[in-house]
Coordinates of C-alpha atoms in Angstrom, one line a residue:
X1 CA 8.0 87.1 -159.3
X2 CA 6.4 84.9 -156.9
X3 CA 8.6 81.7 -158.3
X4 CA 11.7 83.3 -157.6
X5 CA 13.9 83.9 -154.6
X6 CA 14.3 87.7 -154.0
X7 CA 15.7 89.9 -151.1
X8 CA 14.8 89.3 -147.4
X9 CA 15.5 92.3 -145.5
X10 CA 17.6 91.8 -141.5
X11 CA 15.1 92.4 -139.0
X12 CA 14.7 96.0 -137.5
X13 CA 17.8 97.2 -136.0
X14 CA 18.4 99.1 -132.9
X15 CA 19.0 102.5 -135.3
X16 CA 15.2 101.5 -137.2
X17 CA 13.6 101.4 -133.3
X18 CA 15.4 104.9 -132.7
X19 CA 14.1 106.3 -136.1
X20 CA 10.7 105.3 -135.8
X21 CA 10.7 106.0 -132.4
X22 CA 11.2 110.0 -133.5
X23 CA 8.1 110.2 -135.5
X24 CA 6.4 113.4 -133.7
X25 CA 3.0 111.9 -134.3
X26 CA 1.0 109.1 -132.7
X27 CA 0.1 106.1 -134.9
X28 CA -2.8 105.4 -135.4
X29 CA -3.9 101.7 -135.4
X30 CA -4.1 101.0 -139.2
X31 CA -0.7 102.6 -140.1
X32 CA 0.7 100.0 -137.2
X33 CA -0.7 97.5 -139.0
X34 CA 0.5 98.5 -142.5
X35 CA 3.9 98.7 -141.0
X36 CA 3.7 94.8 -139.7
X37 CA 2.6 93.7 -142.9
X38 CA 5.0 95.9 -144.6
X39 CA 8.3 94.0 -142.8
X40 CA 6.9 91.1 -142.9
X41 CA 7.1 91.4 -146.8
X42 CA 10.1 92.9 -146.7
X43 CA 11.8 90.3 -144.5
X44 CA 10.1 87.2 -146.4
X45 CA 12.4 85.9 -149.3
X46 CA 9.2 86.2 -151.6
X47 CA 9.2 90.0 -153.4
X48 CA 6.7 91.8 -152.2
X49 CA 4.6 93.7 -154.4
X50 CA 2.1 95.6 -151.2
X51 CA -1.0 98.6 -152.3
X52 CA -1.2 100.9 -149.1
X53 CA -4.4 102.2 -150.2
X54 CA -5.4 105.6 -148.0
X55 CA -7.0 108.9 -148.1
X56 CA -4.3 111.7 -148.5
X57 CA -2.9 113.3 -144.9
X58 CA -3.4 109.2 -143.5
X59 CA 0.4 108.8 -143.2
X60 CA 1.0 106.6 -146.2
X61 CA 4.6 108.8 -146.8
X62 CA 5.4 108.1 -142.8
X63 CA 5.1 104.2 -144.1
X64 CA 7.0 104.5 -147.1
X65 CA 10.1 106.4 -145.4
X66 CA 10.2 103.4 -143.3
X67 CA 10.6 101.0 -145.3
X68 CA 13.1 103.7 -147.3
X69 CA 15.0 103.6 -144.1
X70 CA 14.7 99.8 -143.6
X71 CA 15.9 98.9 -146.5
X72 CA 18.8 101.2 -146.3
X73 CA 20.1 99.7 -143.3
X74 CA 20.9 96.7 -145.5
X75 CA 22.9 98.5 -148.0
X76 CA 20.2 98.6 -150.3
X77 CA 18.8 101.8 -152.8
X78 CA 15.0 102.9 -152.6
X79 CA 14.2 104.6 -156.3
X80 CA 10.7 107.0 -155.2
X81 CA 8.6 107.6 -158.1
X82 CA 6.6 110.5 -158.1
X83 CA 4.0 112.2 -160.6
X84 CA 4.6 116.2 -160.3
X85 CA 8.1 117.9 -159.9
X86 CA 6.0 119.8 -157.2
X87 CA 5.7 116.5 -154.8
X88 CA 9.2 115.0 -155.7
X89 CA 10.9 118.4 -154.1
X90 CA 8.1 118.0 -150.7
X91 CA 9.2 114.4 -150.4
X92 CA 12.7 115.6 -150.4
X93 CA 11.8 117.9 -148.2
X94 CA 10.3 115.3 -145.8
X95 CA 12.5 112.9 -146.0
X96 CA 15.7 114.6 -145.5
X97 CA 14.3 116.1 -142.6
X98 CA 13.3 112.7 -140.9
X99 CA 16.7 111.4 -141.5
X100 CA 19.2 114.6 -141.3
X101 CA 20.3 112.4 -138.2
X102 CA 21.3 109.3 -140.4
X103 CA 24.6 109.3 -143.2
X104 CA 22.1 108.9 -145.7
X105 CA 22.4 110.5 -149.2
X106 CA 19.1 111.4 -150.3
X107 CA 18.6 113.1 -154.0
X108 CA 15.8 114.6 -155.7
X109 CA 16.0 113.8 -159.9
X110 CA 13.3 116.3 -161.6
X111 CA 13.4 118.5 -164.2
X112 CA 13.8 121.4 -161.5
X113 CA 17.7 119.7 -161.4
X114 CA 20.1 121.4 -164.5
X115 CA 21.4 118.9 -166.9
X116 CA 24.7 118.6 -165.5
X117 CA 23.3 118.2 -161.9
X118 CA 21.5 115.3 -163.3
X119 CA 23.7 113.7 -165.0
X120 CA 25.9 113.6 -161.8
X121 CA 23.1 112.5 -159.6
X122 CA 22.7 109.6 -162.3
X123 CA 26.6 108.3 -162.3
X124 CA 26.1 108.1 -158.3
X125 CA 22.9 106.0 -158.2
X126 CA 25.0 103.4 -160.7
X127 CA 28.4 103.6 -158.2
X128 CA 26.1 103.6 -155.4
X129 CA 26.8 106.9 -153.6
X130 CA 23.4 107.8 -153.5
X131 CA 20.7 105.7 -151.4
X132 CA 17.5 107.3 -152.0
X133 CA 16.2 108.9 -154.9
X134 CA 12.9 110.4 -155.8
X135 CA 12.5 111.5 -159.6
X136 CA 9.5 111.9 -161.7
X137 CA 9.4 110.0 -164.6
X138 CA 12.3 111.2 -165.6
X139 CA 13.4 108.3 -162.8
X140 CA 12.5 105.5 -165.5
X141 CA 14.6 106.6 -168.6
X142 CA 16.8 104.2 -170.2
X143 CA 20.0 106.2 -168.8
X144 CA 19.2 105.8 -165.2
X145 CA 20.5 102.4 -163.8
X146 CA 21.0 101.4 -159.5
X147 CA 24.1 99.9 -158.4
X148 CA 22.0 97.7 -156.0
X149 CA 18.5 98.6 -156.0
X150 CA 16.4 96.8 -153.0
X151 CA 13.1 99.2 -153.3
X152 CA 10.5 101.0 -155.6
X153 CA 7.9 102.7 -154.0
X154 CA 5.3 104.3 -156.7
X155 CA 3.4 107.1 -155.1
X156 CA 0.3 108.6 -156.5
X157 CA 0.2 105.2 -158.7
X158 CA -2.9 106.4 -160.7
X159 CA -1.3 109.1 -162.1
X160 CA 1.4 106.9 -164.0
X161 CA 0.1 105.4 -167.3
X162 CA 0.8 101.8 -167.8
X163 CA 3.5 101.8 -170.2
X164 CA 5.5 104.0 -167.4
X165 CA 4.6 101.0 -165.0
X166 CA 6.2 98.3 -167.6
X167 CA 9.4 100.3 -167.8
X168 CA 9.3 100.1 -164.0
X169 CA 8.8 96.5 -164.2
X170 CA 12.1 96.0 -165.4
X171 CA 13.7 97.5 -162.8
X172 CA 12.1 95.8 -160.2
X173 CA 12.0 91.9 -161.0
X174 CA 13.3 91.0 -157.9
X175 CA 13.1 94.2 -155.8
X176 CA 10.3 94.6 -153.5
X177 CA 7.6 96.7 -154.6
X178 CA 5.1 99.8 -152.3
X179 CA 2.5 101.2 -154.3
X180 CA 0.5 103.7 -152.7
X181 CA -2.8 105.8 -153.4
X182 CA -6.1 106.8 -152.2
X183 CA -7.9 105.9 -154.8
X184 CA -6.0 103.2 -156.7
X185 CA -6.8 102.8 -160.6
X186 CA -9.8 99.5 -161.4
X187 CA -7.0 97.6 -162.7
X188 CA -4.2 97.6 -159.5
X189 CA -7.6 97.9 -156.9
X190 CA -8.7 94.4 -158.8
X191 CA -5.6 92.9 -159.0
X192 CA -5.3 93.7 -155.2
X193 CA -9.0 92.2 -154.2
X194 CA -8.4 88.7 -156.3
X195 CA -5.3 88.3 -154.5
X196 CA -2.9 89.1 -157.2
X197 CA -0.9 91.9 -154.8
X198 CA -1.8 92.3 -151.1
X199 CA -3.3 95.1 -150.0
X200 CA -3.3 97.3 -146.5
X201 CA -5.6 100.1 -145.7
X202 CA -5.2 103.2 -143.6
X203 CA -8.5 104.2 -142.7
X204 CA -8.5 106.0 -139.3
X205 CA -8.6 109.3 -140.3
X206 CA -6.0 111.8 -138.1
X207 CA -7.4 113.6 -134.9
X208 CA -9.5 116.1 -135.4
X209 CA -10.4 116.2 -139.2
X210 CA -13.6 117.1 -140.6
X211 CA -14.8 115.7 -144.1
X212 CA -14.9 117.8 -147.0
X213 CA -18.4 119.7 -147.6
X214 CA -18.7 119.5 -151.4
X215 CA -21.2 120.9 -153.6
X216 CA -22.5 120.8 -157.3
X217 CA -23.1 124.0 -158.8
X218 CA -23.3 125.8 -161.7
X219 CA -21.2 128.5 -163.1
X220 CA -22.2 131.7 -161.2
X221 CA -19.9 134.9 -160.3
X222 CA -22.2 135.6 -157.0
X223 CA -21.1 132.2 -155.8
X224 CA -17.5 132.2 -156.7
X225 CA -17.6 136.1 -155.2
X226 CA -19.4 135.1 -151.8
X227 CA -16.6 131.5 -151.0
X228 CA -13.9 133.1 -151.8
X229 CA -14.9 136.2 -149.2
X230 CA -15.8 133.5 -146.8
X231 CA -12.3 131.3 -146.8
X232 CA -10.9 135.1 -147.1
X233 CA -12.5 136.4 -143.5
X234 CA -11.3 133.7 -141.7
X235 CA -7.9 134.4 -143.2
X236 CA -7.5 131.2 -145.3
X237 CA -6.6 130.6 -148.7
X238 CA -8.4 129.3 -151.7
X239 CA -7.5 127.1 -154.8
X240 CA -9.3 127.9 -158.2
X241 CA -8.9 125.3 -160.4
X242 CA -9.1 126.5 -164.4
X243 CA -7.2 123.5 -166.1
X244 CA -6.5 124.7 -169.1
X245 CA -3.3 126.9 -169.7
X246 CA -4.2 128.5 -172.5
X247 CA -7.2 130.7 -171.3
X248 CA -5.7 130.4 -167.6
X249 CA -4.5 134.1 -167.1
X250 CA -8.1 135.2 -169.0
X251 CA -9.8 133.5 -166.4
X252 CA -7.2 134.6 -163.3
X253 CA -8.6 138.3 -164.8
X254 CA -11.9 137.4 -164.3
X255 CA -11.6 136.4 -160.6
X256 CA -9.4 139.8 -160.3
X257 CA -12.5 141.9 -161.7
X258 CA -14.7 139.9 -159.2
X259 CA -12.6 139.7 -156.1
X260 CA -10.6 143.1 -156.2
X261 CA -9.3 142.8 -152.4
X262 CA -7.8 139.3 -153.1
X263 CA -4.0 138.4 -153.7
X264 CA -4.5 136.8 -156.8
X265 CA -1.7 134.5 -159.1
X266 CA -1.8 131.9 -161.4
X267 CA 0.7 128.2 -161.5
X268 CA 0.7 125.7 -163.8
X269 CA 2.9 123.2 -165.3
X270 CA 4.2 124.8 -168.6
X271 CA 5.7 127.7 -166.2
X272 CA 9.3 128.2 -166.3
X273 CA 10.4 125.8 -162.8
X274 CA 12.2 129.3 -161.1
X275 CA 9.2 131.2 -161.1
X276 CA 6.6 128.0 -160.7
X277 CA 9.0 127.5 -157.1
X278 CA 8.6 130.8 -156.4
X279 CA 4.8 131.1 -156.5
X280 CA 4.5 128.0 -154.9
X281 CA 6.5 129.1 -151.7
X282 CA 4.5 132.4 -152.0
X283 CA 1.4 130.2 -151.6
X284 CA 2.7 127.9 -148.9
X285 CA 3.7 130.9 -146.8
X286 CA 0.2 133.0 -147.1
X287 CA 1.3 136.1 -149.6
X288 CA -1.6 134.7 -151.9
X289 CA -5.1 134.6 -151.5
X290 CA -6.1 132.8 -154.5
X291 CA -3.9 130.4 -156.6
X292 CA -5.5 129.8 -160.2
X293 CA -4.1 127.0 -161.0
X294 CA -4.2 123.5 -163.1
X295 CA -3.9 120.0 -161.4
X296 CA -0.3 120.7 -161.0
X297 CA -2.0 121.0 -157.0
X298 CA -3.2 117.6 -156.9
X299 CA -0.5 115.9 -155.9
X300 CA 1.5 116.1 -152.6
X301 CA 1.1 119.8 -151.5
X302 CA 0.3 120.1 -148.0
X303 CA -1.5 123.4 -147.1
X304 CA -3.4 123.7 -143.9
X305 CA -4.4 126.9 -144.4
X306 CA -6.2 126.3 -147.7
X307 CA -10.0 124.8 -147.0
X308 CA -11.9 126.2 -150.2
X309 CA -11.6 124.7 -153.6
X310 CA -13.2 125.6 -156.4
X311 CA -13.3 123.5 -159.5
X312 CA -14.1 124.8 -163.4
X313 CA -15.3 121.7 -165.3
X314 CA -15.3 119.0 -163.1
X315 CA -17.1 116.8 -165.8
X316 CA -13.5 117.0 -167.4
X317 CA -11.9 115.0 -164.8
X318 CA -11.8 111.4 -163.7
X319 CA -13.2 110.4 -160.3
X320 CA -9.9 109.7 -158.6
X321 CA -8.6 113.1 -160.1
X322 CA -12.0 114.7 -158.5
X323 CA -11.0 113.1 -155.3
X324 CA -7.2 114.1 -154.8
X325 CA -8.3 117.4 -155.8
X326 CA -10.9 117.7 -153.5
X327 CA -8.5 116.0 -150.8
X328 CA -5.9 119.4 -151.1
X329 CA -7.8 121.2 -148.9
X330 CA -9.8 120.0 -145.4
X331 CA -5.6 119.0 -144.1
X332 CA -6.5 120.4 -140.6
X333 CA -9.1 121.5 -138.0
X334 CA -11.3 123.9 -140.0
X335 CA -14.2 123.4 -141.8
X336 CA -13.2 122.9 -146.2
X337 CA -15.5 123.3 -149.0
X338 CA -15.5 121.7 -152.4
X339 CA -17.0 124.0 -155.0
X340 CA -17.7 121.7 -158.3
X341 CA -19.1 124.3 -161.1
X342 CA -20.6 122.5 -164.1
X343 CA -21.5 125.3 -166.7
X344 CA -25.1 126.6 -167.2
X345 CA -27.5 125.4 -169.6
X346 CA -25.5 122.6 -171.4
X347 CA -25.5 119.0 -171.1
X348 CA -23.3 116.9 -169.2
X349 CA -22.4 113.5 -170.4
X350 CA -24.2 110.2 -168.4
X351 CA -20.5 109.0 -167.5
X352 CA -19.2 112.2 -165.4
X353 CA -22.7 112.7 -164.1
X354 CA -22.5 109.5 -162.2
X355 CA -18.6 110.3 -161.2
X356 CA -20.1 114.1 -159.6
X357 CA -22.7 111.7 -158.6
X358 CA -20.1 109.3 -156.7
X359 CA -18.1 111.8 -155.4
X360 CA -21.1 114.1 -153.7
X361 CA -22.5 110.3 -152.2
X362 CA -18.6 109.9 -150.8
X363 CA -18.6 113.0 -148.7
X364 CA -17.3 111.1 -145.3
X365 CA -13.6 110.6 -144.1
X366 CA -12.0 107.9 -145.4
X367 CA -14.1 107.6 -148.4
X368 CA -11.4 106.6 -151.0
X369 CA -11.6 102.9 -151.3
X370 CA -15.1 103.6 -151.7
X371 CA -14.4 105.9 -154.6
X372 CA -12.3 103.8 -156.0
X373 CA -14.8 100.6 -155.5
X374 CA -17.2 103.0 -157.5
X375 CA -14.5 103.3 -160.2
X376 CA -14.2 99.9 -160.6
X377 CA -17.9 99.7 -161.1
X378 CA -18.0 102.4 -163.6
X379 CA -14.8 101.7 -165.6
X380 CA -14.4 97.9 -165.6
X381 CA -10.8 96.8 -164.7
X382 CA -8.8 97.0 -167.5
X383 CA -6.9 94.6 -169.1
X384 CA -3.8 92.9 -166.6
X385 CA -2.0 91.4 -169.8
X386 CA -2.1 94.6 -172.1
X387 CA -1.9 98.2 -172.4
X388 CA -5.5 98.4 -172.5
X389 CA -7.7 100.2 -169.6
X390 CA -10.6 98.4 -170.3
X391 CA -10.2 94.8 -171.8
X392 CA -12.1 92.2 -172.7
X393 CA -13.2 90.8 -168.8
X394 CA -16.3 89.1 -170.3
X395 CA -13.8 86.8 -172.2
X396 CA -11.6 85.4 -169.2
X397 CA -11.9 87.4 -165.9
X398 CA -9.6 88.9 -163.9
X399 CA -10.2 86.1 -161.1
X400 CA -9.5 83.0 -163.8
X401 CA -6.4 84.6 -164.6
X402 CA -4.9 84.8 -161.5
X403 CA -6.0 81.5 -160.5
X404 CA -4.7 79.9 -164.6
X405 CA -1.3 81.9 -163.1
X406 CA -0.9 80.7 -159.8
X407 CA -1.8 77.5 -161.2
X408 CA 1.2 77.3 -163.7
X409 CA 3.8 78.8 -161.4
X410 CA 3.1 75.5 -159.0
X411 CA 3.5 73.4 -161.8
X412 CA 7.1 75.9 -162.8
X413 CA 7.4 74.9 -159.4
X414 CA 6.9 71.7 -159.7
X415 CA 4.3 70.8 -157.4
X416 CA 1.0 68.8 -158.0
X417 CA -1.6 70.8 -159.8
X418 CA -5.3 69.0 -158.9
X419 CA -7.2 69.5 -162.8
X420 CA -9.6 72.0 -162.2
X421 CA -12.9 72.3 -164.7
X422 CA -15.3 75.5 -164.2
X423 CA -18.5 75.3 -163.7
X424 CA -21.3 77.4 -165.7
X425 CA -24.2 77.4 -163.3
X426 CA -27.5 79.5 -164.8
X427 CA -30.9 79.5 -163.4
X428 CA -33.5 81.7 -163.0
X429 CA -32.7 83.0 -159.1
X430 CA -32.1 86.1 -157.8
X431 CA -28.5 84.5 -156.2
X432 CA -26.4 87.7 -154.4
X433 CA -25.4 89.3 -151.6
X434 CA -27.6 92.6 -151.0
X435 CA -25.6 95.4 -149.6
X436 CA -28.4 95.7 -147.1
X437 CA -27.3 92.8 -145.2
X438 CA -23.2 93.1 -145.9
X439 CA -22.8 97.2 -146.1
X440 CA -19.2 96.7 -146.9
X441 CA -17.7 96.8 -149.9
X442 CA -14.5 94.7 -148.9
X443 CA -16.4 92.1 -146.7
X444 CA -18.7 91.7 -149.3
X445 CA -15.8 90.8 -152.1
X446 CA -13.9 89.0 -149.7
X447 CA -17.2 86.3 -149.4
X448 CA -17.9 86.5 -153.3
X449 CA -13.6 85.6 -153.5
X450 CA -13.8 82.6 -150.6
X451 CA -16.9 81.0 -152.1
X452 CA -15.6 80.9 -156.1
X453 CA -12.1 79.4 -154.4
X454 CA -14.4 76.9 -152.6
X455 CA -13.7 73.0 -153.7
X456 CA -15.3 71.1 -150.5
X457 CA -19.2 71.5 -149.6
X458 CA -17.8 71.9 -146.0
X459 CA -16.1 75.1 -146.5
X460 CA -19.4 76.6 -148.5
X461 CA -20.8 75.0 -144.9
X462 CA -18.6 77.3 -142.9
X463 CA -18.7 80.4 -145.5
X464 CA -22.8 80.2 -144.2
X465 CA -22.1 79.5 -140.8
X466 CA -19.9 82.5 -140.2
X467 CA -21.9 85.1 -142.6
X468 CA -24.9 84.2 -140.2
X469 CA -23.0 84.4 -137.1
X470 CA -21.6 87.5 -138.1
X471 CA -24.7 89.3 -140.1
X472 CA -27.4 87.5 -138.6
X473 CA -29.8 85.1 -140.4
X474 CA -29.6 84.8 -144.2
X475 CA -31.6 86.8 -146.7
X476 CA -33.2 84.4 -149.7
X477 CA -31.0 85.9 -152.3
X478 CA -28.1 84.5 -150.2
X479 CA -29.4 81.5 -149.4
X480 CA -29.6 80.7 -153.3
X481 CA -26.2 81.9 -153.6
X482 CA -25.0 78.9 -151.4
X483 CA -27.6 76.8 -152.9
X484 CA -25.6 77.4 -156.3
X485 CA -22.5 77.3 -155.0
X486 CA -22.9 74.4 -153.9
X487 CA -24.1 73.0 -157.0
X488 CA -21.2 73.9 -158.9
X489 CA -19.0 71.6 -156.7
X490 CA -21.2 68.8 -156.9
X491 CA -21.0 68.9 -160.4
X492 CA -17.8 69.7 -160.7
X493 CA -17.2 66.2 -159.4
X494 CA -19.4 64.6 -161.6
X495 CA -17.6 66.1 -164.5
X496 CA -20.4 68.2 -165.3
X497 CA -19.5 71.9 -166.9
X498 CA -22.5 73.6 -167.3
X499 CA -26.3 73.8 -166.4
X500 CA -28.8 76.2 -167.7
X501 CA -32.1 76.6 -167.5
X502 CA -34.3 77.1 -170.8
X503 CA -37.0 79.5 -171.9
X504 CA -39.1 76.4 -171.9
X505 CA -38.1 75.6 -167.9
X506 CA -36.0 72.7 -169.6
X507 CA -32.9 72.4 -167.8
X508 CA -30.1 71.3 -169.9
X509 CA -26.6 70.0 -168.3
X510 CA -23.3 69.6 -170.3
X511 CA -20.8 66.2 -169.3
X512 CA -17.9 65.0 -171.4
X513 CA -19.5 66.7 -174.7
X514 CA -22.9 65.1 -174.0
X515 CA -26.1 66.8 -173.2
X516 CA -28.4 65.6 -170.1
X517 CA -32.1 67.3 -169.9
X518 CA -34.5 67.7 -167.3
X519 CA -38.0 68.3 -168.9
X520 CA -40.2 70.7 -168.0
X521 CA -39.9 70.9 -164.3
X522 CA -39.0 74.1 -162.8
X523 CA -41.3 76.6 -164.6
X524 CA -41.6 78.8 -160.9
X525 CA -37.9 78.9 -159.9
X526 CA -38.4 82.7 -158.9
X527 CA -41.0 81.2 -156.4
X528 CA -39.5 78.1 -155.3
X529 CA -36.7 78.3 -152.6
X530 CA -32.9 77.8 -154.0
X531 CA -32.4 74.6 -151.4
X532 CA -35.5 72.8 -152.9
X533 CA -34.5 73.3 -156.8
X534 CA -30.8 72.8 -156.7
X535 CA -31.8 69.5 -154.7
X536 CA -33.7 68.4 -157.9
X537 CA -31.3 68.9 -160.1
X538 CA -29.0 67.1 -158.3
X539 CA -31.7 64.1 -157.9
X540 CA -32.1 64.7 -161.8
X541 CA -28.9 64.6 -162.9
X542 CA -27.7 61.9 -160.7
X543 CA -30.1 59.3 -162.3
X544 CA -29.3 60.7 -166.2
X545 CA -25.8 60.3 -165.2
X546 CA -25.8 56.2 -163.9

């Protein structure tokens, strides 16, 4: 994709100014800039292939209907891929709405459509009658085919599996790609922090909203009893999430027997899509009290007056599941409240303890990227060449890959490819950046990126330079991070590819299939500063070599 030549979009038009201008909301600062690095994508010849990465209710649909619109102004198609039937008919919804004013054919393609409706729908995205569709995954069936498709924007992206996202891939070769999510799978957060897909973020949160109070408790009737009377005196609405359908309506009993003055109904996705609607628009406009219901909530719906969730099981869930969960209520001024209920007396696996664990630590606004980050940590990334969610990163790394890939499109390109050898640097220092002194995730990476790209000791110079001006003066453990960093491109041009340090405090370096040593000399490497030992080596090595 970045080789070849794909579509450059006409800058905005008078009609895009007009359209934007009608949004009934202010901007905040971070959508702006998502929307400038959105057109600049678009308009660049290169596909583009952007993450919007932010928390739900940021504005990431007000982006994507943009760039819908933009890239129907050039006689393009947009194909919308959405998780849930349930979000596919609110994006519909939406986006109708903010272009009724436009001769634009918008469809919806979703199981909720009959056969024959979809079958028409599908002859008019191949002759080109219809410009946007949005469609679950029935959008990526062999039968569906674009007359002239110029986007794909996958919302929700963690909720696709990655065979879905292959399919997708060949549809979209040359089409410019929007992936959005607030809490993008290890794999596509990666692949956006090593620079294999840029990346925006929308963090200001809206005006007026108040993070999510969530709590960790177990099982108990008096507590389910006194939050739902709570969200009911103040005349809101509660979700109680049971997510399994086969003891579902035993469990909508229960809360019955418990809560007797509470409107009480049950949704899920095995429902018949007539009566699902139905309940669903009976919740949206406040007949309900209490939906019991299965994650077919987590995506999309948009419910001010909901601000208590309760959630059976949440062991049972992946952190980014816990998270857009927890994000369908809290979508306006009140006060919400995240009820997790972990059963009594029985054991919870180490793995979800530290995902309840990551999502009670992430209680402020905007916290997604952080879950996400934590995700990552947990997980591992996942494999980028294979079907497999956790690969073998030991074996090659993420950040090799992309650079062995950029490397061999210049030379598909033709241009001059410098060889490149990596260096295996491993002594006995503590060599990192503690979060103490770099609290952000992302500034933290982005350092940890721009030194391993380093080839000249001036830019490791510079990397120092700015981290002090910046952070203030440097901690030891990131002073021997230079100090090793360093290193490696001194030895990388004297052909050396690895030096380790031995039990014995022998250091041993590796050049052209022959073995240098050192002998017995740095025994107290934990106590000696980084500066004065990778000096030594240097002086060391430098007489072995000549």
């Amino acid at each position: 994709r970045q080789s070849l030549e794909g579509t450059a979009f006409s800058p905005d038009t008078e009609w895009q100014r007009e359209f934007e201008d009608a949004f009934i909301y202010e901007e905040t600062p971070d959508q702006v800039n998502a929307l400038e690095e959105l057109k600049e994508d678009m308009e660049s010849p290169r596909p583009m292939d952007r993450l919007i990465c932010g928390d739900v209710g940021y504005g990431k649909t007000e982006v994507a209907i943009r760039a819908a619109f933009k890239t129907v102004m050039d006689n393009k198609q947009v194909g919308i891929l959405v998780p849930t039937t349930v979000l596919a008919q609110q994006h519909y919804h939406t986006f109708s709405e903010r272009m009724a004013d436009y001769p634009i054919h918008i469809e919806v393609l979703s199981r909720f459509r009959k056969p024959a409706q979809q079958k028409k729908i599908v002859e008019d995205l191949r002759t080109g009658k219809v410009d946007i569709v949005i469609g679950t995954h029935r959008l990526i069936q062999n039968d569906v085919r674009f007359k002239d498709l110029g986007l794909v924007v996958v919302d929700e992206e963690q909720r696709f599996g990655v065979k879905h996202k292959e399919r997708l891939k060949q549809l979209r070769r040359l089409v410019d790609v929007l992936t959005m999510s607030a809490t993008p799978i290890p794999r596509t957060l990666y692949m956006s922090l090593v620079g294999a897909r840029d990346m925006s973020n929308i963090d200001t949160p809206p005006l007026d909203r108040l993070p999510v109070k969530t709590m960790l408790v177990e099982f108990d009737r008096k507590v389910i009893r006194s939050a739902i009377l709570r969200e009911l005196n103040r005349d809101g609405q509660v979700y109680f999430l049971h997510n399994r359908v086969r003891t579902i309506e035993k469990m909508s009993e229960y809360i019955e027997k418990l809560v007797p003055e509470a409107t009480i109904m049950t949704a899920h996705g095995q429902m018949d899509e007539g009566e699902l609607e139905t309940i669903m628009e009976y919740f949206v406009n406040g007949s309900i009290d209490v939906l019991v219901c299965t994650t077919i909530i987590e995506s999309g719906l948009d419910i001010p007056n909901a601000n208590t969730i309760i959630i059976d099981r949440p062991d049972k869930f992946g952190l980014a599941d816990l998270y857009q969960l927890r994000g369908r209520v809290g979508r306006w001024k009140h006060q919400a409240y995240a009820y997790l209920m972990v059963p009594k007396n029985r054991e919870i696996l180490q793995s979800a303890r530290k995902r309840l664990r990551a999502l009670l630590d992430a209680q402020g606004l905007g916290a997604g990227f952080q879950i996400a980050m934590r995700d990552l940590e947990i997980r591992g990334a996942g494999n980028i060449l294979g079907t497999e969610q956790h690969g073998h990163i030991a074996a090659i790394g993420f950040t090799l890959y992309c650079n062995l890939l950029r490397r061999t499109i210049d030379r598909l390109k033709g241009k001059e490819v410098p060889e490149e050898m990596d260096v295996v640097v491993k002594l006995d220092l503590d060599a990192y950046i503690p979060t103490s002194y770099i609290p952000d995730y992302r500034q933290r990476i982005d350092i940890y990126r721009r030194m391993a790209k380093a080839l000249h000791q001036e830019e490791i110079k510079e990397i120092a330079a700015e981290m002090q001006d910046r952070f203030g003066p440097l901690p030891q453990e990131t002073l021997n991070l230079i100090e090793i960093a360093s290193l490696k491109i001194w030895a990388r041009n004297e052909r050396i590819t690895r030096i380790t340090l031995q039990r014995d405090g022998k250091i041993i370096a590796e050049r052209a299939g022959r073995k240098l040593m050192i002998d017995g000399r740095f025994p107290r490497l934990k106590r000696t500063g980084g500066r004065t030992v990778t000096r030594e080596i240097k002086r060391s090595l430098a007489r072995l070599i000549r």
